[in-house]
Coordinates of C-alpha atoms and ligand atoms in Angstrom, one line a residue:
M1 CA 98.0 81.2 146.4
T2 CA 100.8 81.5 143.8
L3 CA 102.5 78.6 142.1
P4 CA 105.5 77.1 144.1
F5 CA 107.6 77.8 141.0
S6 CA 109.2 80.8 139.5
A7 CA 111.9 81.9 137.0
S8 CA 114.6 81.3 139.6
N9 CA 113.0 78.2 140.9
P10 CA 111.5 76.2 137.9
P11 CA 110.1 72.7 138.4
T12 CA 112.7 70.0 138.2
Q13 CA 110.6 67.0 139.1
I14 CA 108.1 65.1 137.0
F15 CA 104.4 64.7 137.8
L16 CA 103.2 61.2 138.3
N17 CA 100.1 60.0 140.2
N18 CA 99.4 63.5 141.4
Q19 CA 102.8 63.9 143.0
F20 CA 105.9 65.7 142.0
V21 CA 108.6 63.0 142.2
D22 CA 112.2 62.6 141.1
A23 CA 112.6 60.8 137.8
K24 CA 114.1 57.3 138.1
S25 CA 116.4 58.2 135.2
S26 CA 119.5 60.1 136.5
Q27 CA 119.9 61.9 133.1
K28 CA 119.3 65.6 133.0
F29 CA 119.1 68.3 130.3
S30 CA 119.8 72.0 130.3
V31 CA 117.7 74.9 129.0
Y32 CA 118.9 78.4 128.2
N33 CA 117.2 81.9 128.0
P34 CA 117.2 83.0 124.4
K35 CA 117.3 86.7 125.3
D36 CA 120.9 86.4 126.4
S37 CA 121.8 82.7 126.1
S38 CA 122.3 82.4 129.9
L39 CA 121.7 79.0 131.6
V40 CA 118.2 78.8 133.1
C41 CA 118.5 75.3 134.5
D42 CA 120.7 72.2 134.1
K43 CA 118.6 69.8 136.1
V44 CA 115.5 69.0 134.0
P45 CA 114.8 65.3 134.1
L46 CA 115.3 63.4 130.9
C47 CA 112.8 60.6 131.5
G48 CA 113.7 57.1 130.5
E49 CA 111.8 53.8 130.1
D50 CA 111.2 53.3 133.9
D51 CA 109.6 56.8 134.1
V52 CA 107.4 56.3 131.1
N53 CA 106.4 52.8 132.4
A54 CA 105.5 54.4 135.8
A55 CA 103.3 56.9 134.1
V56 CA 101.6 54.2 132.1
D57 CA 101.1 52.1 135.2
G58 CA 99.4 55.0 136.9
A59 CA 97.2 55.8 134.0
E60 CA 96.1 52.2 133.5
A61 CA 95.2 52.0 137.2
A62 CA 93.2 55.2 137.0
F63 CA 91.4 54.5 133.8
P64 CA 88.6 52.1 134.9
K65 CA 87.2 54.5 137.4
W66 CA 87.9 57.7 135.5
K67 CA 86.0 56.6 132.4
K68 CA 83.0 55.9 134.5
M69 CA 83.1 59.1 136.5
P70 CA 79.7 60.9 136.4
N71 CA 79.6 63.4 133.6
T72 CA 78.9 66.4 135.8
E73 CA 82.0 65.6 138.0
R74 CA 84.3 65.3 135.0
R75 CA 82.9 68.5 133.5
D76 CA 83.4 70.4 136.8
L77 CA 87.0 69.1 137.0
L78 CA 87.8 70.4 133.5
L79 CA 86.1 73.8 134.3
R80 CA 88.0 74.1 137.6
F81 CA 91.3 73.4 135.8
A82 CA 90.5 76.0 133.1
D83 CA 89.9 78.6 135.9
L84 CA 93.2 77.7 137.5
I85 CA 95.1 78.1 134.2
D86 CA 93.5 81.6 133.9
K87 CA 94.3 82.4 137.5
H88 CA 98.0 81.5 137.0
S89 CA 98.3 82.6 133.4
E90 CA 101.1 85.2 134.1
E91 CA 103.1 82.8 136.3
L92 CA 102.8 80.0 133.7
A93 CA 103.8 82.5 131.0
V94 CA 107.0 83.4 132.9
L95 CA 107.9 79.7 133.1
T96 CA 107.6 79.5 129.3
R97 CA 109.2 82.9 128.6
I98 CA 112.5 82.1 130.3
T99 CA 113.2 79.5 127.6
L100 CA 111.0 80.6 124.7
G101 CA 111.4 84.3 124.9
A102 CA 107.8 85.2 124.1
P103 CA 106.5 88.4 125.6
Y104 CA 103.3 88.1 127.7
E105 CA 101.2 90.8 126.0
S106 CA 101.7 89.5 122.5
F107 CA 101.9 85.8 123.2
G108 CA 101.8 84.5 126.8
R109 CA 98.3 85.8 127.6
F110 CA 97.0 84.5 124.3
E111 CA 98.5 81.1 124.9
G112 CA 97.2 80.8 128.5
S113 CA 93.7 81.8 127.4
M114 CA 93.8 79.3 124.5
A115 CA 94.6 76.5 126.9
A116 CA 91.9 77.5 129.4
E117 CA 89.4 77.9 126.6
S118 CA 90.2 74.4 125.3
F119 CA 89.3 72.9 128.7
R120 CA 86.1 75.0 128.9
Y121 CA 85.1 74.1 125.4
Y122 CA 85.6 70.3 125.9
A123 CA 84.0 70.4 129.4
G124 CA 80.8 71.4 127.5
F125 CA 81.1 68.3 125.4
V126 CA 81.4 65.8 128.3
D127 CA 77.7 64.9 128.2
K128 CA 77.0 65.8 124.6
F129 CA 79.1 63.4 122.6
G130 CA 76.5 60.7 122.7
G131 CA 76.3 57.7 120.3
E132 CA 73.7 56.9 117.7
S133 CA 70.9 54.4 117.4
Y134 CA 69.6 52.8 114.2
P135 CA 66.2 51.6 113.0
Q136 CA 65.0 48.2 114.3
D137 CA 64.5 47.1 110.7
N138 CA 65.5 43.5 111.1
G139 CA 64.7 42.5 114.6
F140 CA 67.8 44.1 116.0
L141 CA 68.3 47.4 117.8
K142 CA 71.7 48.8 117.0
I143 CA 73.5 51.4 119.0
T144 CA 77.0 52.9 118.8
R145 CA 78.9 54.3 121.8
H146 CA 82.0 56.5 121.7
E147 CA 84.4 54.6 123.9
P148 CA 87.6 56.2 125.3
L149 CA 90.9 54.6 124.1
G150 CA 92.5 54.2 127.5
V151 CA 96.1 55.5 128.1
T152 CA 96.7 58.3 125.6
A153 CA 99.7 60.7 125.3
G154 CA 100.5 64.1 123.8
V155 CA 104.0 65.0 122.6
V156 CA 104.1 68.8 122.0
P157 CA 106.5 71.4 120.5
W158 CA 108.2 74.4 121.9
N159 CA 106.4 77.2 120.0
G160 CA 103.1 76.8 121.8
P161 CA 104.0 74.9 125.0
L162 CA 100.7 75.6 126.8
G163 CA 98.2 76.2 124.0
T164 CA 99.0 72.8 122.4
V165 CA 98.5 71.1 125.7
G166 CA 94.9 72.3 125.9
L167 CA 94.2 71.1 122.3
K168 CA 95.2 67.6 123.2
A169 CA 94.6 67.0 127.0
A170 CA 91.1 68.6 127.0
P171 CA 89.5 66.4 124.4
A172 CA 91.4 63.3 125.7
L173 CA 90.2 63.8 129.3
A174 CA 86.7 65.0 128.4
T175 CA 86.1 61.6 126.6
G176 CA 87.4 59.6 129.6
N177 CA 90.9 58.8 128.6
C178 CA 93.9 59.1 130.8
F179 CA 96.6 61.4 129.4
I180 CA 100.4 61.6 129.6
L181 CA 102.0 64.8 128.5
K182 CA 105.5 65.2 127.2
P183 CA 106.6 68.8 126.6
S184 CA 109.4 69.8 124.3
E185 CA 112.9 69.7 125.8
K186 CA 113.2 73.5 124.9
T187 CA 110.2 74.6 126.9
P188 CA 109.4 72.1 129.7
F189 CA 108.5 74.3 132.7
A190 CA 104.9 75.4 132.2
A191 CA 103.8 71.9 131.4
L192 CA 105.5 70.5 134.5
A193 CA 104.0 73.3 136.6
L194 CA 100.6 72.3 135.5
G195 CA 101.0 69.3 137.9
H196 CA 100.3 71.7 140.7
L197 CA 97.0 72.8 139.1
I198 CA 96.1 69.1 138.3
Q199 CA 96.3 68.4 142.0
E200 CA 94.4 71.6 143.0
A201 CA 91.6 70.9 140.5
G202 CA 91.2 67.5 142.1
F203 CA 91.9 65.1 139.2
P204 CA 92.2 61.5 140.5
P205 CA 95.9 60.3 140.6
G206 CA 97.1 58.9 137.3
V207 CA 94.5 60.7 135.1
F208 CA 96.8 63.5 133.9
Q209 CA 100.6 63.2 134.3
V210 CA 103.6 65.0 132.9
V211 CA 107.0 63.5 132.0
S212 CA 109.9 65.7 130.7
G213 CA 112.4 64.6 128.2
D214 CA 113.7 64.9 124.6
G215 CA 113.0 62.9 121.5
S216 CA 114.2 59.7 123.2
T217 CA 111.4 60.0 125.7
G218 CA 109.0 60.8 122.9
A219 CA 110.1 57.7 121.1
L220 CA 109.5 55.6 124.2
I221 CA 105.9 56.9 124.2
A222 CA 105.5 56.4 120.5
R223 CA 106.7 52.7 120.8
H224 CA 104.9 51.9 124.1
M225 CA 102.8 48.8 123.9
R226 CA 100.2 50.0 126.4
I227 CA 99.7 53.6 125.2
R228 CA 96.8 53.5 122.8
K229 CA 97.0 56.9 121.2
I230 CA 99.6 59.6 120.5
S231 CA 98.7 63.1 119.5
F232 CA 101.7 64.8 118.2
T233 CA 102.5 68.4 117.2
G234 CA 105.9 69.1 115.7
S235 CA 107.9 68.8 112.6
I236 CA 107.2 66.6 109.6
P237 CA 110.3 64.4 109.9
T238 CA 109.5 63.6 113.6
G239 CA 105.8 63.1 112.7
K240 CA 106.8 60.4 110.1
K241 CA 109.0 58.6 112.7
I242 CA 106.1 58.7 115.2
Q243 CA 103.7 57.2 112.7
Q244 CA 106.2 54.5 111.9
M245 CA 106.9 53.7 115.6
A246 CA 103.2 53.6 116.3
A247 CA 102.7 51.1 113.5
E248 CA 105.6 48.9 114.4
S249 CA 104.5 48.7 118.1
N250 CA 100.8 48.3 118.9
L251 CA 99.2 50.2 116.0
K252 CA 98.3 53.0 118.4
R253 CA 96.1 55.7 117.0
V254 CA 98.1 58.8 115.7
T255 CA 97.2 62.4 115.2
L256 CA 99.8 64.6 113.5
E257 CA 99.9 68.4 113.5
L258 CA 102.9 69.2 111.4
G259 CA 104.6 72.1 109.6
G260 CA 103.5 74.6 107.0
K261 CA 104.5 76.9 104.3
S262 CA 101.2 78.8 104.0
P263 CA 100.4 81.0 101.0
A264 CA 98.5 84.3 101.1
L265 CA 97.1 85.4 97.7
V266 CA 96.5 89.2 97.5
F267 CA 94.4 90.3 94.5
D268 CA 94.2 93.8 92.9
D269 CA 90.7 94.4 94.2
C270 CA 91.4 93.6 97.9
N271 CA 91.2 96.0 100.8
L272 CA 94.9 96.7 100.8
D273 CA 95.3 97.7 104.4
N274 CA 93.4 94.7 105.6
A275 CA 95.7 92.4 103.5
V276 CA 98.8 94.0 104.8
T277 CA 97.7 93.8 108.5
W278 CA 96.9 90.1 108.3
C279 CA 100.1 89.3 106.3
V280 CA 102.3 91.2 108.7
N281 CA 100.8 89.7 111.8
A282 CA 100.9 86.2 110.2
I283 CA 104.7 86.3 109.8
A284 CA 105.7 88.4 112.8
A285 CA 103.6 86.7 115.6
N286 CA 105.7 84.7 118.0
T287 CA 108.7 85.8 115.9
G288 CA 107.4 83.7 113.0
Q289 CA 107.5 80.5 115.0
V290 CA 104.0 79.6 114.1
C291 CA 103.1 76.5 112.1
F292 CA 100.4 78.3 109.9
A293 CA 102.4 81.5 109.4
A294 CA 101.7 83.0 105.9
S295 CA 105.3 82.8 104.8
R296 CA 104.6 83.0 101.0
V297 CA 102.8 86.0 99.8
Y298 CA 101.6 86.3 96.2
V299 CA 100.5 89.7 95.0
Q300 CA 98.7 90.5 91.8
E301 CA 100.8 92.8 89.6
G302 CA 98.4 95.8 89.6
I303 CA 99.0 96.5 93.4
R304 CA 102.4 95.0 93.7
D305 CA 104.2 98.3 94.4
Q306 CA 101.6 99.6 96.9
F307 CA 101.5 96.3 98.8
V308 CA 105.2 95.9 98.9
A309 CA 105.7 99.4 100.2
K310 CA 103.1 99.0 102.9
Y311 CA 104.2 95.5 103.9
K312 CA 107.9 96.6 104.2
A313 CA 107.0 99.7 106.2
A314 CA 104.7 97.7 108.6
L315 CA 107.4 95.0 109.2
E316 CA 110.0 97.7 109.8
E317 CA 107.7 99.3 112.3
R318 CA 107.2 95.9 114.0
A319 CA 111.0 95.5 114.1
K320 CA 111.2 98.5 116.4
T321 CA 109.3 96.4 119.0
I322 CA 112.0 93.7 119.1
G323 CA 113.6 93.5 122.6
D324 CA 113.7 92.0 126.0
P325 CA 110.7 89.8 126.3
D326 CA 110.4 90.7 130.0
A327 CA 110.2 94.4 129.3
K328 CA 106.9 96.2 128.9
G329 CA 106.1 97.2 125.3
T330 CA 108.1 94.4 123.7
I331 CA 106.0 92.7 121.0
M332 CA 108.7 90.6 119.3
G333 CA 111.0 88.5 121.3
P334 CA 114.0 86.3 120.2
L335 CA 113.9 83.0 118.4
V336 CA 113.7 80.1 120.8
D337 CA 117.4 79.2 121.0
E338 CA 120.8 79.3 119.4
S339 CA 120.2 76.3 117.2
Q340 CA 116.9 77.8 115.8
F341 CA 118.7 81.1 115.4
K342 CA 121.5 79.5 113.4
R343 CA 118.9 77.6 111.3
V344 CA 117.0 80.8 110.5
M345 CA 120.1 82.9 109.8
G346 CA 121.3 80.1 107.5
F347 CA 118.1 80.3 105.4
I348 CA 118.5 84.1 105.3
E349 CA 122.1 84.0 104.2
R350 CA 121.4 81.4 101.5
G351 CA 118.3 83.3 100.5
A352 CA 120.4 86.3 99.4
S353 CA 121.2 84.3 96.2
Q354 CA 117.6 83.1 95.8
G355 CA 115.7 86.4 95.7
N356 CA 116.0 90.2 96.4
L357 CA 116.3 91.2 100.0
L358 CA 113.4 93.7 100.6
T359 CA 114.0 94.3 104.3
G360 CA 115.7 92.8 107.4
G361 CA 118.3 90.1 107.0
Q362 CA 120.3 90.9 110.1
R363 CA 120.7 89.9 113.7
V364 CA 119.4 92.4 116.2
G365 CA 121.9 93.3 119.0
D366 CA 125.0 91.4 119.8
Q367 CA 123.6 88.9 122.3
G368 CA 120.6 86.6 122.3
C369 CA 118.7 85.1 119.4
F370 CA 117.0 88.3 118.0
V371 CA 116.5 88.6 114.2
Q372 CA 114.9 91.2 112.1
P373 CA 111.7 90.4 110.2
T374 CA 113.0 89.6 106.7
V375 CA 111.4 89.6 103.3
F376 CA 112.8 88.4 99.9
T377 CA 111.0 89.2 96.7
D378 CA 111.0 87.5 93.3
V379 CA 112.0 84.1 94.5
D380 CA 111.9 81.0 92.2
L381 CA 109.3 78.4 93.0
D382 CA 111.8 75.7 93.5
A383 CA 114.2 77.8 95.6
E384 CA 115.0 76.5 99.1
I385 CA 113.3 79.4 100.8
S386 CA 110.1 78.8 98.7
Q387 CA 109.8 75.2 99.5
N388 CA 111.0 74.9 103.2
E389 CA 109.4 75.9 106.4
I390 CA 111.9 78.4 108.0
F391 CA 110.0 78.8 111.3
G392 CA 111.2 82.4 111.8
P393 CA 110.1 85.9 110.7
V394 CA 111.0 85.3 107.1
S395 CA 108.7 85.5 104.2
I396 CA 108.8 85.7 100.4
V397 CA 106.7 88.0 98.1
N398 CA 106.1 87.1 94.5
T399 CA 103.9 88.6 91.8
F400 CA 101.2 86.9 89.7
K401 CA 99.0 87.8 86.8
T402 CA 96.1 85.3 86.8
E403 CA 94.1 83.2 89.2
E404 CA 95.0 80.0 87.4
E405 CA 98.7 80.8 87.6
V406 CA 98.7 81.7 91.3
I407 CA 96.6 78.7 92.4
E408 CA 99.1 76.4 90.8
K409 CA 102.0 78.2 92.6
A410 CA 100.2 78.3 95.9
N411 CA 99.7 74.5 95.8
A412 CA 103.2 73.7 94.6
T413 CA 104.6 72.5 97.9
E414 CA 104.2 69.4 100.0
Y415 CA 102.6 71.5 102.8
G416 CA 98.9 72.0 103.1
L417 CA 98.1 73.6 106.5
M418 CA 96.6 77.0 105.9
A419 CA 96.0 79.3 102.9
G420 CA 94.5 82.8 102.6
V421 CA 93.0 84.8 99.8
F422 CA 92.4 88.6 99.8
T423 CA 89.8 89.9 97.3
Q424 CA 86.4 91.6 97.3
D425 CA 85.1 89.2 94.7
I426 CA 83.2 86.5 96.7
N427 CA 82.9 84.2 93.7
R428 CA 86.6 84.2 93.2
A429 CA 87.2 83.8 96.9
L430 CA 85.0 80.7 97.2
R431 CA 86.4 79.3 94.0
I432 CA 89.9 79.6 95.3
A433 CA 89.0 78.3 98.8
S434 CA 87.9 75.1 97.1
D435 CA 91.0 74.9 94.9
F436 CA 93.5 75.4 97.7
E437 CA 95.2 72.2 98.8
S438 CA 95.1 73.0 102.5
G439 CA 93.3 72.0 105.7
M440 CA 92.3 75.6 106.5
V441 CA 91.5 78.6 104.4
G442 CA 91.1 82.3 105.3
I443 CA 89.1 84.7 103.1
N444 CA 90.3 88.2 103.8
C445 CA 92.2 86.8 106.7
V446 CA 95.0 84.2 107.2
S447 CA 96.9 82.3 109.9
L448 CA 94.1 82.0 112.4
T449 CA 92.3 79.3 114.3
M450 CA 89.0 78.8 116.1
M451 CA 88.3 76.4 118.9
N452 CA 85.1 75.0 117.4
T453 CA 86.3 74.3 113.9
P454 CA 88.7 71.5 112.7
F455 CA 92.4 72.5 112.9
G456 CA 95.0 70.6 110.9
G457 CA 96.7 70.1 107.6
S458 CA 96.4 68.2 104.4
K459 CA 99.3 66.7 102.4
Q460 CA 102.4 66.5 104.6
S461 CA 101.1 69.1 107.1
G462 CA 99.3 66.5 109.1
L463 CA 96.9 63.7 109.8
G464 CA 93.7 64.0 111.6
R465 CA 92.3 67.2 113.2
E466 CA 92.3 69.0 116.5
C467 CA 89.6 71.4 117.8
G468 CA 85.9 71.1 117.4
R469 CA 84.0 67.8 117.5
N470 CA 86.8 66.2 115.3
A471 CA 89.2 66.0 118.3
L472 CA 86.7 64.0 120.2
E473 CA 86.4 61.5 117.4
H474 CA 90.2 61.1 117.4
F475 CA 90.3 60.3 121.1
T476 CA 87.4 57.7 121.0
E477 CA 86.4 54.7 119.0
P478 CA 82.8 53.8 118.1
K479 CA 81.6 50.5 119.6
T480 CA 78.6 48.9 117.9
V481 CA 76.2 47.1 120.2
M482 CA 73.5 44.9 118.6
I483 CA 70.5 43.9 120.6
N484 CA 68.4 41.0 119.5
L485 CA 64.7 42.0 120.1
T486 CA 63.3 38.7 118.9
Y487 CA 64.9 36.5 121.6
Ligands
NAD501 P1 110.1 68.5 116.7 O1 109.4 67.6 115.8 O2 111.6 68.6 116.7 O3 109.7 68.1 118.2 C1 108.3 68.1 118.7 C2 108.2 67.2 119.9 O4 108.6 65.9 119.4 C3 109.2 67.5 121.0 O5 108.5 67.3 122.2 C4 110.3 66.5 120.9 O6 110.9 66.2 122.1 C5 109.6 65.3 120.3 N1 110.4 64.4 119.5 C6 111.5 64.7 118.8 N2 112.0 63.6 118.2 C7 111.2 62.6 118.5 C8 111.1 61.2 118.2 N3 112.0 60.6 117.4 N4 110.1 60.5 118.7 C9 109.2 61.0 119.5 N5 109.2 62.3 119.8 C10 110.1 63.1 119.4 O7 109.4 69.9 116.5 P2 109.7 71.3 117.2 O8 110.9 71.8 116.6 O9 109.5 71.2 118.6 O10 108.5 72.2 116.7 C11 108.5 72.9 115.5 C12 107.6 72.2 114.4 O11 106.3 72.0 114.9 C13 107.5 73.0 113.2 O12 107.6 72.2 112.0 C14 106.0 73.5 113.3 O13 105.4 73.9 112.1 C15 105.4 72.4 113.9 N6 104.1 72.8 114.6 C16 102.9 72.4 114.1 C17 101.7 72.8 114.6 C18 100.4 72.4 114.0 O14 99.4 72.4 114.7 N7 100.3 71.9 112.8 C19 101.7 73.6 115.7 C20 102.9 74.0 116.3 C21 104.1 73.6 115.7

């Protein structure tokens, strides 16, 4: 059976208590296709307080039974849901593509598989995240249990509308929490369509719900007195507001996955082709709309000319694959919408006075939000394009002489999500890996993530971690039980 939704019939109801229902709020928002700026839908519900309250009521009612569901049943539900995501991967990708513009082969397939793998990975943890017991040294046996938090929520961005759902919902549900999802107002459809798969997998009503809306809906979630945890992925300014709202309301737990300005350090002794391949993919994937994109490349002066020539040629080759995201063979689609297009073009225009344009810099075509991969060289450390996340296919390339000098430059931003170093010298690589101020480091690779290792940023790039065992810790709290054995 196929999903009851399609590009011409996207979901326009929210998903509460295992039913698609009309939102109580009469407000709607519109979404557009970034390949030609045509209207996709003007009837997406902008959920208000009554809708968020209804979701919380449903989740609270479901929680007592859900947290006590036998492990094997919960595991099987997550596995069935993962299989359903895989089965409907292409349909879900279409629902994302009509507003994100990401081609299936280069992004949609990857994203669907990332979401499905999250549910499989955390299904495996359902009966393996036990507590601890401590020595009976003083007449007491002490045990700790990892207790679910109750009603939890995920507020996600538009650049990975399905992948980010898996990273939040899977550990939340695996540990016995109920979960309310709020997708981005730019890419609401795949998340809403998941409701159909939630029903089919057999989740009890209220366990996994989806409300659509914009920042105002996200703020209702962040301020809600009965939501105990918010896991947020998005920009740093919004992340700060969320932390503030969480603190001012009920001190709900907060995980923040925020922006990046990730450096890649390319040393004279590296495998040049390997370094070029990773650096190109790191800034071109998803049209540069990737939080851990290597957008600052530092090349040691001995191989500067070779690196720059190959990097430029490879990006110009990639530019030939820009086109209609629905067409076969397209690797790079447009930016997500006109506001993002204007933002990226603004950085490019101002960048012209901050560095030397190596390649790109132009819009592609005369409609839609297509932009060439763009590189500036010799940019000052304090320039706007050195210090700000552009979130498009725009990078800077600078030269360095020594390890000490480049480490200082690499760390000289407020971001700290990912960093990469390319060298054949393992001692240097490990030294630099320890000196980087970042949550993740790649040696002879950059801008990548693994399901079983912590994902997240240091400094202003985030708070807490997703993936691996860490995500389970962020969706539970230890409860200490002391048993008096002398009574
Ligand atoms: P954004 O902060 O504008 O929005 C993200 C989500 O927050 C959306 O669902 C939005 O509706 C909601 N929101 C907006 N204002 C809110 C408010 N006041 N209260 C509560 N919710 C609110 O971010 P974006 O433009 O959608 O995404 C791009 C950003 O996300 C980039 O900075 C990127 O680096 C970051 N990102 C980070 C990661 C990561 O894992 N570190 C992954 C993907 C994207």
